[in-house]
CSV table of N, CA and C in Angstrom, one decimal:
chain,number,residue,atom,x,y,z
A,1,UNK,N,-2.6,-9.4,-10.8
A,1,UNK,CA,-2.6,-8.6,-11.7
A,1,UNK,C,-1.6,-7.3,-11.3
A,2,UNK,N,-1.9,-6.7,-10.2
A,2,UNK,CA,-0.6,-5.6,-10.1
A,2,UNK,C,0.5,-6.0,-9.9
A,3,UNK,N,0.7,-7.3,-9.3
A,3,UNK,CA,2.2,-7.7,-9.4
A,3,UNK,C,2.9,-7.9,-10.7
A,4,UNK,N,1.9,-8.7,-11.7
A,4,UNK,CA,2.6,-8.6,-13.2
A,4,UNK,C,2.7,-7.1,-13.6
A,5,UNK,N,1.8,-6.0,-13.3
A,5,UNK,CA,2.1,-4.9,-14.2
A,5,UNK,C,3.5,-4.5,-13.1
A,6,UNK,N,3.8,-4.5,-12.2
A,6,UNK,CA,5.1,-3.8,-11.7
A,6,UNK,C,6.4,-4.6,-12.1
A,7,UNK,N,6.4,-5.9,-12.5
A,7,UNK,CA,7.3,-7.2,-13.1
A,7,UNK,C,7.2,-6.0,-14.8
A,8,UNK,N,6.2,-6.2,-15.3
A,8,UNK,CA,6.5,-5.7,-16.8
A,8,UNK,C,7.2,-4.4,-17.5
A,9,UNK,N,6.9,-3.3,-16.2
A,9,UNK,CA,7.1,-1.9,-15.8
A,9,UNK,C,8.8,-2.2,-15.7
A,10,UNK,N,9.5,-2.9,-14.8
A,10,UNK,CA,10.6,-2.8,-14.3
A,10,UNK,C,11.3,-3.5,-15.6
A,11,UNK,N,10.5,-4.6,-16.1
A,11,UNK,CA,11.4,-5.3,-17.4
A,11,UNK,C,11.5,-4.0,-18.8
A,12,UNK,N,10.7,-3.1,-18.6
A,12,UNK,CA,10.6,-1.9,-19.5
A,12,UNK,C,12.0,-1.1,-19.0
A,13,UNK,N,11.9,-0.6,-17.8
A,13,UNK,CA,12.7,0.4,-17.2
A,13,UNK,C,14.2,-0.2,-17.4
A,14,UNK,N,14.4,-1.9,-17.2
A,14,UNK,CA,15.5,-2.1,-17.6
A,14,UNK,C,16.3,-1.9,-19.0
A,15,UNK,N,14.9,-2.0,-19.6
A,15,UNK,CA,15.5,-2.2,-21.2
A,15,UNK,C,15.8,-0.6,-21.7
A,16,UNK,N,15.7,0.5,-21.3
A,16,UNK,CA,15.9,1.7,-21.2
A,16,UNK,C,17.2,1.8,-21.7
A,17,UNK,N,17.9,2.5,-22.9
A,17,UNK,CA,18.8,2.4,-22.9
A,17,UNK,C,20.1,3.3,-22.3
A,18,UNK,N,21.3,2.7,-22.1
A,18,UNK,CA,22.1,3.4,-20.9
A,18,UNK,C,22.6,4.8,-21.6
A,19,UNK,N,22.3,5.1,-23.1
A,19,UNK,CA,22.9,6.6,-23.2
A,19,UNK,C,21.6,7.5,-22.9
A,20,UNK,N,20.3,7.1,-23.2
A,20,UNK,CA,19.6,8.1,-22.2
A,20,UNK,C,19.6,8.0,-20.5
A,21,UNK,N,20.6,7.7,-19.9
A,21,UNK,CA,20.9,8.0,-18.8
A,21,UNK,C,20.3,6.4,-17.8
A,22,UNK,N,20.3,6.3,-16.4
A,22,UNK,CA,19.2,5.7,-15.7
A,22,UNK,C,20.8,4.5,-15.2
A,23,UNK,N,22.2,5.1,-15.3
A,23,UNK,CA,23.1,4.0,-14.6
A,23,UNK,C,22.8,4.5,-12.9
A,24,UNK,N,22.4,5.8,-12.2
A,24,UNK,CA,22.1,5.4,-10.5
A,24,UNK,C,20.9,4.8,-10.4
A,25,UNK,N,20.1,4.8,-11.0
A,25,UNK,CA,18.5,4.1,-10.8
A,25,UNK,C,19.0,2.6,-11.1
A,26,UNK,N,19.8,2.2,-11.9
A,26,UNK,CA,20.0,0.6,-12.6
A,26,UNK,C,21.3,0.3,-11.0
A,27,UNK,N,21.8,1.3,-10.8
A,27,UNK,CA,22.6,0.5,-9.9
A,27,UNK,C,22.1,0.3,-8.5
A,28,UNK,N,20.9,1.2,-8.2
A,28,UNK,CA,20.2,1.0,-7.0
A,28,UNK,C,19.5,-0.3,-7.1
A,29,UNK,N,18.8,-0.3,-8.2
A,29,UNK,CA,18.1,-1.7,-8.3
A,29,UNK,C,18.9,-2.5,-8.1
A,30,UNK,N,20.0,-2.5,-8.8
A,30,UNK,CA,21.0,-3.8,-9.1
A,30,UNK,C,21.8,-4.2,-7.3
A,31,UNK,N,21.9,-3.4,-7.1
A,31,UNK,CA,22.7,-3.5,-5.5
A,31,UNK,C,21.3,-4.2,-4.3
A,32,UNK,N,20.4,-3.4,-4.0
A,32,UNK,CA,19.4,-3.5,-3.8
A,32,UNK,C,18.5,-4.9,-3.5
A,33,UNK,N,18.8,-5.7,-5.1
A,33,UNK,CA,18.3,-6.6,-5.7
A,33,UNK,C,19.1,-7.8,-5.4
A,34,UNK,N,20.4,-7.7,-5.1
A,34,UNK,CA,21.8,-8.7,-4.7
A,34,UNK,C,21.4,-8.3,-3.1
A,35,UNK,N,21.3,-7.9,-1.8
A,35,UNK,CA,20.7,-7.6,-0.9
A,35,UNK,C,20.0,-8.5,-0.4
A,36,UNK,N,18.6,-8.3,-0.7
A,36,UNK,CA,17.1,-8.9,-0.5
A,36,UNK,C,17.6,-10.8,-1.0
A,37,UNK,N,18.3,-10.9,-2.3
A,37,UNK,CA,18.8,-12.3,-2.4
A,37,UNK,C,19.7,-12.5,-1.5
A,38,UNK,N,20.5,-12.2,-0.7
A,38,UNK,CA,21.3,-12.3,-0.2
A,38,UNK,C,20.7,-13.3,1.4
A,39,UNK,N,20.9,-14.5,1.4
A,39,UNK,CA,20.5,-15.3,2.4
A,39,UNK,C,21.3,-14.6,3.5
A,40,UNK,N,22.7,-14.1,3.9
A,40,UNK,CA,23.3,-14.0,5.0
A,40,UNK,C,22.7,-12.3,5.6
A,41,UNK,N,22.0,-11.8,4.9
A,41,UNK,CA,21.7,-10.2,4.6
A,41,UNK,C,21.3,-10.5,6.3
A,42,UNK,N,21.3,-9.5,7.1
A,42,UNK,CA,20.8,-8.9,8.5
A,42,UNK,C,19.6,-8.6,8.1
A,43,UNK,N,18.5,-8.6,9.0
A,43,UNK,CA,17.5,-7.7,9.0
A,43,UNK,C,16.7,-6.6,8.4
A,44,UNK,N,17.8,-5.9,9.5
A,44,UNK,CA,17.8,-4.3,9.1
A,44,UNK,C,18.4,-4.2,7.6
A,45,UNK,N,19.2,-4.9,7.2
A,45,UNK,CA,19.8,-4.5,5.7
A,45,UNK,C,18.4,-5.0,4.7
A,46,UNK,N,18.3,-6.0,4.9
A,46,UNK,CA,17.0,-6.3,4.1
A,46,UNK,C,15.9,-5.3,4.0
A,47,UNK,N,15.5,-5.0,5.7
A,47,UNK,CA,14.5,-4.3,5.3
A,47,UNK,C,14.4,-3.2,4.5
A,48,UNK,N,15.6,-2.2,4.6
A,48,UNK,CA,16.3,-1.4,3.8
A,48,UNK,C,15.7,-1.6,2.3
A,49,UNK,N,16.7,-2.7,1.8
A,49,UNK,CA,17.0,-3.0,0.8
A,49,UNK,C,15.8,-3.5,0.3
A,50,UNK,N,14.5,-3.8,1.2
A,50,UNK,CA,13.4,-4.1,0.3
A,50,UNK,C,12.9,-2.8,0.1
A,51,UNK,N,12.9,-1.7,1.2
A,51,UNK,CA,12.1,-0.7,0.9
A,51,UNK,C,12.4,0.1,-0.9
A,52,UNK,N,13.7,0.0,-0.9
A,52,UNK,CA,14.7,0.5,-1.6
A,52,UNK,C,14.2,0.3,-3.1
A,53,UNK,N,14.0,-1.1,-3.1
A,53,UNK,CA,13.8,-1.8,-4.3
A,53,UNK,C,12.6,-1.9,-4.9
A,54,UNK,N,11.9,-1.3,-4.0
A,54,UNK,CA,10.3,-1.4,-4.1
A,54,UNK,C,10.0,-0.1,-4.6
A,55,UNK,N,10.3,0.7,-3.9
A,55,UNK,CA,10.4,2.5,-4.4
A,55,UNK,C,11.0,2.5,-5.6
A,56,UNK,N,11.9,2.1,-6.1
A,56,UNK,CA,12.3,2.2,-7.5
A,56,UNK,C,11.2,1.4,-8.2
A,57,UNK,N,10.8,0.1,-8.2
A,57,UNK,CA,9.7,-0.8,-9.1
A,57,UNK,C,8.6,0.5,-9.2
A,58,UNK,N,8.5,1.2,-8.1
A,58,UNK,CA,7.1,2.1,-8.0
A,58,UNK,C,7.1,2.5,-8.8
A,59,UNK,N,8.5,4.2,-8.6
A,59,UNK,CA,9.1,5.1,-9.6
A,59,UNK,C,9.3,4.3,-10.9
A,60,UNK,N,9.9,3.6,-11.6
A,60,UNK,CA,9.9,3.4,-12.9
A,60,UNK,C,8.1,3.1,-13.3
A,61,UNK,N,7.6,2.7,-13.1
A,61,UNK,CA,6.1,2.2,-13.3
A,61,UNK,C,5.2,3.1,-13.2
A,62,UNK,N,5.2,3.9,-12.8
A,62,UNK,CA,4.5,5.5,-12.3
A,62,UNK,C,5.1,6.2,-13.6
A,63,UNK,N,6.1,6.3,-13.7
A,63,UNK,CA,6.8,7.3,-14.5
A,63,UNK,C,6.7,7.2,-15.8
A,64,UNK,N,6.9,5.8,-16.3
A,64,UNK,CA,6.1,5.0,-17.7
A,64,UNK,C,4.9,5.5,-18.0
A,65,UNK,N,3.9,4.9,-17.1
A,65,UNK,CA,3.0,5.5,-17.1
A,65,UNK,C,2.5,6.9,-17.1
A,66,UNK,N,3.3,7.4,-16.5
A,66,UNK,CA,3.3,9.3,-16.9
A,66,UNK,C,3.9,10.0,-18.2
A,67,UNK,N,4.7,9.0,-18.5
A,67,UNK,CA,5.4,9.1,-19.8
A,67,UNK,C,4.9,8.7,-21.1
A,68,UNK,N,3.8,8.0,-21.0
A,68,UNK,CA,2.6,7.0,-22.0
A,68,UNK,C,4.0,6.0,-22.4
A,69,UNK,N,4.3,5.6,-21.6
A,69,UNK,CA,4.9,4.2,-22.0
A,69,UNK,C,6.7,4.2,-21.9
A,70,UNK,N,7.3,5.6,-22.1
A,70,UNK,CA,8.6,5.7,-21.6
A,70,UNK,C,9.0,6.7,-20.3
A,71,UNK,N,10.2,6.2,-20.1
A,71,UNK,CA,10.6,7.1,-18.9
A,71,UNK,C,11.8,7.4,-19.0
A,72,UNK,N,11.7,8.9,-18.7
A,72,UNK,CA,13.4,9.8,-18.4
A,72,UNK,C,13.9,9.0,-17.8
A,73,UNK,N,15.4,8.2,-18.5
A,73,UNK,CA,16.5,8.2,-17.7
A,73,UNK,C,17.3,8.9,-16.2
A,74,UNK,N,16.9,10.0,-16.8
A,74,UNK,CA,18.1,11.0,-16.0
A,74,UNK,C,17.1,11.5,-15.1
A,75,UNK,N,15.5,11.6,-15.1
A,75,UNK,CA,14.7,11.3,-14.3
A,75,UNK,C,14.6,10.2,-12.9
A,76,UNK,N,14.8,9.3,-13.9
A,76,UNK,CA,14.9,8.4,-12.8
A,76,UNK,C,16.3,8.0,-11.7
A,77,UNK,N,17.3,9.0,-12.7
A,77,UNK,CA,18.6,8.9,-12.0
A,77,UNK,C,18.3,10.1,-10.7
A,78,UNK,N,17.9,11.0,-11.4
A,78,UNK,CA,18.2,11.8,-10.0
A,78,UNK,C,17.0,11.5,-8.8
A,79,UNK,N,16.2,11.0,-9.1
A,79,UNK,CA,15.1,10.2,-7.7
A,79,UNK,C,16.1,9.2,-7.1
A,80,UNK,N,16.4,8.3,-7.7
A,80,UNK,CA,17.1,7.4,-7.0
A,80,UNK,C,18.4,7.9,-6.3
A,81,UNK,N,19.2,8.7,-6.9
A,81,UNK,CA,19.9,9.2,-5.8
A,81,UNK,C,19.5,10.1,-4.9
A,82,UNK,N,18.8,10.8,-4.9
A,82,UNK,CA,17.9,11.7,-3.9
A,82,UNK,C,17.6,10.9,-2.9
A,83,UNK,N,17.1,9.7,-3.6
A,83,UNK,CA,16.3,8.4,-2.0
A,83,UNK,C,17.1,8.0,-1.5
A,84,UNK,N,18.3,8.0,-2.1
A,84,UNK,CA,19.6,7.4,-1.3
A,84,UNK,C,20.2,8.1,-0.5
A,85,UNK,N,20.4,10.0,-0.7
A,85,UNK,CA,20.6,10.1,0.0
A,85,UNK,C,19.9,10.7,1.1
A,86,UNK,N,18.2,10.5,0.7
A,86,UNK,CA,17.4,10.9,1.9
A,86,UNK,C,17.3,10.0,3.1
A,87,UNK,N,17.6,8.5,2.3
A,87,UNK,CA,17.6,7.5,3.5
A,87,UNK,C,18.3,7.1,4.3
A,88,UNK,N,20.1,7.7,3.4
A,88,UNK,CA,21.4,7.7,4.1
A,88,UNK,C,21.2,8.6,5.1
A,89,UNK,N,20.7,10.1,5.0
A,89,UNK,CA,20.6,10.7,6.0
A,89,UNK,C,19.6,10.7,7.2
A,90,UNK,N,18.4,9.5,7.1
A,90,UNK,CA,17.8,9.4,8.0
A,90,UNK,C,18.1,8.4,9.2
A,91,UNK,N,19.0,7.1,8.2
A,91,UNK,CA,20.0,6.1,9.0
A,91,UNK,C,20.6,7.1,10.0
A,92,UNK,N,21.4,7.7,9.4
A,92,UNK,CA,22.4,8.6,10.1
A,92,UNK,C,21.8,9.1,11.3
A,93,UNK,N,21.2,9.9,11.0
A,93,UNK,CA,20.7,10.7,12.1
A,93,UNK,C,20.0,10.0,13.0
A,94,UNK,N,19.2,8.6,12.7
A,94,UNK,CA,18.5,8.0,13.9
A,94,UNK,C,19.5,6.8,14.3
A,95,UNK,N,20.5,7.0,13.8
A,95,UNK,CA,21.5,5.8,14.7
A,95,UNK,C,22.5,6.7,15.8
A,96,UNK,N,22.4,8.0,15.2
A,96,UNK,CA,23.2,9.1,16.1
A,96,UNK,C,22.4,9.2,17.5
A,97,UNK,N,20.8,9.3,17.3
A,97,UNK,CA,20.4,9.8,18.5
A,97,UNK,C,20.5,8.4,19.5
A,98,UNK,N,20.4,8.9,20.6
A,98,UNK,CA,20.7,7.5,21.5
A,98,UNK,C,19.0,7.2,22.2
A,99,UNK,N,18.4,8.7,22.6
A,99,UNK,CA,17.0,8.1,23.3
A,99,UNK,C,16.2,7.9,22.5
A,100,UNK,N,14.7,7.2,22.7
A,100,UNK,CA,14.1,7.1,22.0
A,100,UNK,C,13.5,7.8,21.7
A,101,UNK,N,13.1,8.9,22.1
A,101,UNK,CA,12.2,10.3,22.0
A,101,UNK,C,12.6,11.4,20.9
A,102,UNK,N,14.2,11.2,20.8
A,102,UNK,CA,14.9,11.9,20.2
A,102,UNK,C,14.5,11.0,18.2
A,103,UNK,N,14.9,9.8,18.6
A,103,UNK,CA,14.9,8.7,17.6
A,103,UNK,C,13.5,9.1,16.6
A,104,UNK,N,12.1,8.8,17.4
A,104,UNK,CA,10.8,9.2,17.2
A,104,UNK,C,10.8,10.6,16.4
A,105,UNK,N,11.5,11.6,17.2
A,105,UNK,CA,11.3,13.0,16.3
A,105,UNK,C,12.0,12.5,14.9
A,106,UNK,N,12.8,11.7,14.8
A,106,UNK,CA,13.7,12.1,13.6
A,106,UNK,C,12.7,11.0,12.6
A,107,UNK,N,12.6,10.6,13.2
A,107,UNK,CA,10.9,9.5,11.9
A,107,UNK,C,10.6,10.2,11.8
A,108,UNK,N,9.6,10.9,12.5
A,108,UNK,CA,8.5,11.2,12.2
A,108,UNK,C,8.7,13.0,11.2
A,109,UNK,N,10.1,13.4,11.7
A,109,UNK,CA,10.6,14.5,10.6
A,109,UNK,C,10.8,14.1,9.1
A,110,UNK,N,11.3,13.3,8.9
A,110,UNK,CA,11.5,12.2,7.5
A,110,UNK,C,10.2,11.7,7.5
A,111,UNK,N,9.2,11.2,8.2
A,111,UNK,CA,8.2,10.8,7.4
A,111,UNK,C,7.5,11.7,6.9
A,112,UNK,N,7.4,12.9,7.5
A,112,UNK,CA,6.6,13.9,6.9
A,112,UNK,C,7.4,14.5,5.7
A,113,UNK,N,8.5,14.7,6.0
A,113,UNK,CA,9.0,15.4,4.6
A,113,UNK,C,8.8,14.4,3.3
A,114,UNK,N,8.9,13.1,3.7
A,114,UNK,CA,8.2,11.9,2.8
A,114,UNK,C,6.6,12.2,2.1
A,115,UNK,N,6.0,11.9,3.4
A,115,UNK,CA,4.6,12.5,2.7
A,115,UNK,C,4.3,14.0,2.6
A,116,UNK,N,5.0,15.0,2.8
A,116,UNK,CA,4.5,16.7,2.4
A,116,UNK,C,5.1,16.3,0.5
A,117,UNK,N,5.3,15.0,0.1
A,117,UNK,CA,6.0,15.6,-1.3
A,117,UNK,C,6.1,14.6,-2.1
A,118,UNK,N,4.6,14.3,-2.7
A,118,UNK,CA,4.3,13.1,-3.2
A,118,UNK,C,4.9,13.8,-4.7
A,119,UNK,N,5.0,12.8,-5.5
A,119,UNK,CA,5.4,13.3,-7.1
A,119,UNK,C,4.4,12.5,-8.1
A,120,UNK,N,3.6,11.9,-7.8
A,120,UNK,CA,2.5,11.4,-9.2
A,120,UNK,C,0.9,11.7,-8.4
A,121,UNK,N,1.0,11.7,-7.2
A,121,UNK,CA,-0.3,12.3,-6.6
A,121,UNK,C,-1.5,11.1,-6.9
A,122,UNK,N,-0.8,9.7,-6.6
A,122,UNK,CA,-1.7,8.8,-6.6
A,122,UNK,C,-2.1,8.3,-6.1
A,123,UNK,N,-3.4,8.1,-5.7
A,123,UNK,CA,-4.8,7.8,-5.0
A,123,UNK,C,-4.4,6.5,-4.3
A,124,UNK,N,-3.7,5.5,-4.5
A,124,UNK,CA,-3.8,4.2,-4.5
A,124,UNK,C,-3.2,4.2,-3.1
A,125,UNK,N,-3.4,4.7,-1.9
A,125,UNK,CA,-2.6,4.6,-1.0
A,125,UNK,C,-2.4,3.4,-0.2
A,126,UNK,N,-3.4,2.5,-0.3
A,126,UNK,CA,-2.9,1.2,0.2
A,126,UNK,C,-1.6,0.6,-0.5
A,127,UNK,N,-0.9,0.7,-1.8
A,127,UNK,CA,0.0,0.8,-2.1
A,127,UNK,C,1.2,1.6,-1.8
A,128,UNK,N,0.7,3.0,-2.2
A,128,UNK,CA,1.7,4.2,-1.5
A,128,UNK,C,2.0,4.1,-0.2
A,129,UNK,N,1.4,3.6,0.6
A,129,UNK,CA,1.8,3.4,2.2
A,129,UNK,C,1.9,2.6,2.9
A,130,UNK,N,2.1,1.2,1.9
A,130,UNK,CA,2.5,0.1,2.9
A,130,UNK,C,3.5,-0.2,3.5
A,131,UNK,N,4.7,1.2,3.4
A,131,UNK,CA,5.8,0.5,4.4
A,131,UNK,C,5.3,1.9,5.4
A,132,UNK,N,4.4,2.9,5.6
A,132,UNK,CA,4.3,4.1,6.3
A,132,UNK,C,3.0,2.9,7.5
A,133,UNK,N,2.2,2.5,7.1
A,133,UNK,CA,1.3,1.3,7.7
A,133,UNK,C,2.0,0.0,8.3
A,134,UNK,N,3.4,-0.5,8.0
A,134,UNK,CA,3.8,-1.4,8.6
A,134,UNK,C,4.4,-1.3,10.0
A,135,UNK,N,4.0,-1.6,11.0
A,135,UNK,CA,4.9,-1.1,12.1
A,135,UNK,C,5.9,-1.7,12.6
A,136,UNK,N,6.6,-2.7,11.7
A,136,UNK,CA,7.8,-3.0,11.8
A,136,UNK,C,8.9,-2.5,10.9
A,137,UNK,N,8.5,-1.7,10.0
A,137,UNK,CA,9.3,-1.1,9.0
A,137,UNK,C,10.4,0.0,9.6
A,138,UNK,N,11.5,0.2,9.0
A,138,UNK,CA,12.3,1.1,9.7
A,138,UNK,C,12.4,1.9,8.4
A,139,UNK,N,12.1,2.0,7.6
A,139,UNK,CA,11.8,3.3,6.8
A,139,UNK,C,10.4,3.3,6.3
A,140,UNK,N,9.8,3.9,7.1
A,140,UNK,CA,7.7,4.6,6.9
A,140,UNK,C,7.6,5.9,5.9
A,141,UNK,N,8.1,5.5,4.7
A,141,UNK,CA,7.9,6.5,3.6
A,141,UNK,C,7.1,6.2,2.7
A,142,UNK,N,6.2,6.9,2.3
A,142,UNK,CA,5.9,6.9,1.1
A,142,UNK,C,5.9,6.6,-0.2
A,143,UNK,N,6.1,5.3,-1.2
A,143,UNK,CA,6.6,5.1,-1.5
A,143,UNK,C,6.0,6.2,-2.9
A,144,UNK,N,5.1,6.9,-3.2
A,144,UNK,CA,4.8,8.5,-3.9
A,144,UNK,C,4.7,9.1,-3.1
A,145,UNK,N,7.2,9.6,-3.3
A,145,UNK,CA,7.7,10.8,-2.8
A,145,UNK,C,8.2,10.8,-4.3
A,146,UNK,N,8.3,12.6,-4.1
A,146,UNK,CA,9.2,13.5,-5.1
A,146,UNK,C,10.6,12.9,-4.0
A,147,UNK,N,11.1,12.6,-4.2
A,147,UNK,CA,13.0,12.0,-3.3
A,147,UNK,C,13.7,13.5,-3.7
A,148,UNK,N,13.4,14.3,-4.8
A,148,UNK,CA,14.1,15.5,-4.7
A,148,UNK,C,13.6,16.5,-3.5
A,149,UNK,N,12.9,16.7,-3.7
A,149,UNK,CA,12.3,17.6,-2.7
A,149,UNK,C,12.2,17.3,-1.5
A,150,UNK,N,11.6,16.2,-1.3
A,150,UNK,CA,12.1,15.2,0.3
A,150,UNK,C,13.2,15.4,0.4
A,151,UNK,N,14.5,15.5,-0.1
A,151,UNK,CA,15.6,15.5,0.4
A,151,UNK,C,16.2,17.1,1.1
A,152,UNK,N,15.5,17.9,0.0
A,152,UNK,CA,15.7,19.1,-0.2
A,152,UNK,C,15.1,19.5,1.6
A,153,UNK,N,13.8,19.4,1.9
A,153,UNK,CA,13.3,19.2,3.0
A,153,UNK,C,13.8,18.7,4.0
A,154,UNK,N,14.2,17.8,4.3
A,154,UNK,CA,15.2,17.0,5.1
A,154,UNK,C,16.2,17.9,5.6
A,155,UNK,N,17.1,18.5,4.7
A,155,UNK,CA,18.0,19.0,4.6
A,155,UNK,C,17.7,20.7,5.4
A,156,UNK,N,16.4,21.1,4.8
A,156,UNK,CA,16.1,22.5,5.5
A,156,UNK,C,16.2,22.6,6.9
A,157,UNK,N,14.9,21.5,7.0
A,157,UNK,CA,15.0,21.2,8.8
A,157,UNK,C,15.9,20.6,9.6
A,158,UNK,N,17.0,20.5,8.8
A,158,UNK,CA,18.4,20.3,9.7
A,158,UNK,C,19.1,21.4,9.7
A,159,UNK,N,18.9,22.7,9.1
A,159,UNK,CA,19.8,23.9,9.2
A,159,UNK,C,19.6,24.4,10.5
């Protein structure tokens, strides 16, 4: 049932007119879907793409619920851009650190930035924390994240 709801919400998001924005959101969805469907994609690339794609599905579904059946395209674009910036910053910092202790500090800092900045206050933590509770996840972040605030928080901690 939940899968059907997500599929319907994604279909609705795909149908939001380009005039209303949503170019960045759609690019993130399309790019990551291609990676997921690519049989030659590396495990790391696949894991990251799966998180981004799932995060955009979740964002769209919840935005439609919050907007009484409609999602603001510019809102989706801003969140998608901020999520990309957040994850790019995370991966850049993570790979720059050579010591596992320092890598763990980076992971915790970014995890906190995600966890401390919820967007919808969703009580369904089984869904929202699916990537945080998976010990193999490269991207241990909450799906219920205000990516603009989380990206700002991670930048502040870098100063």
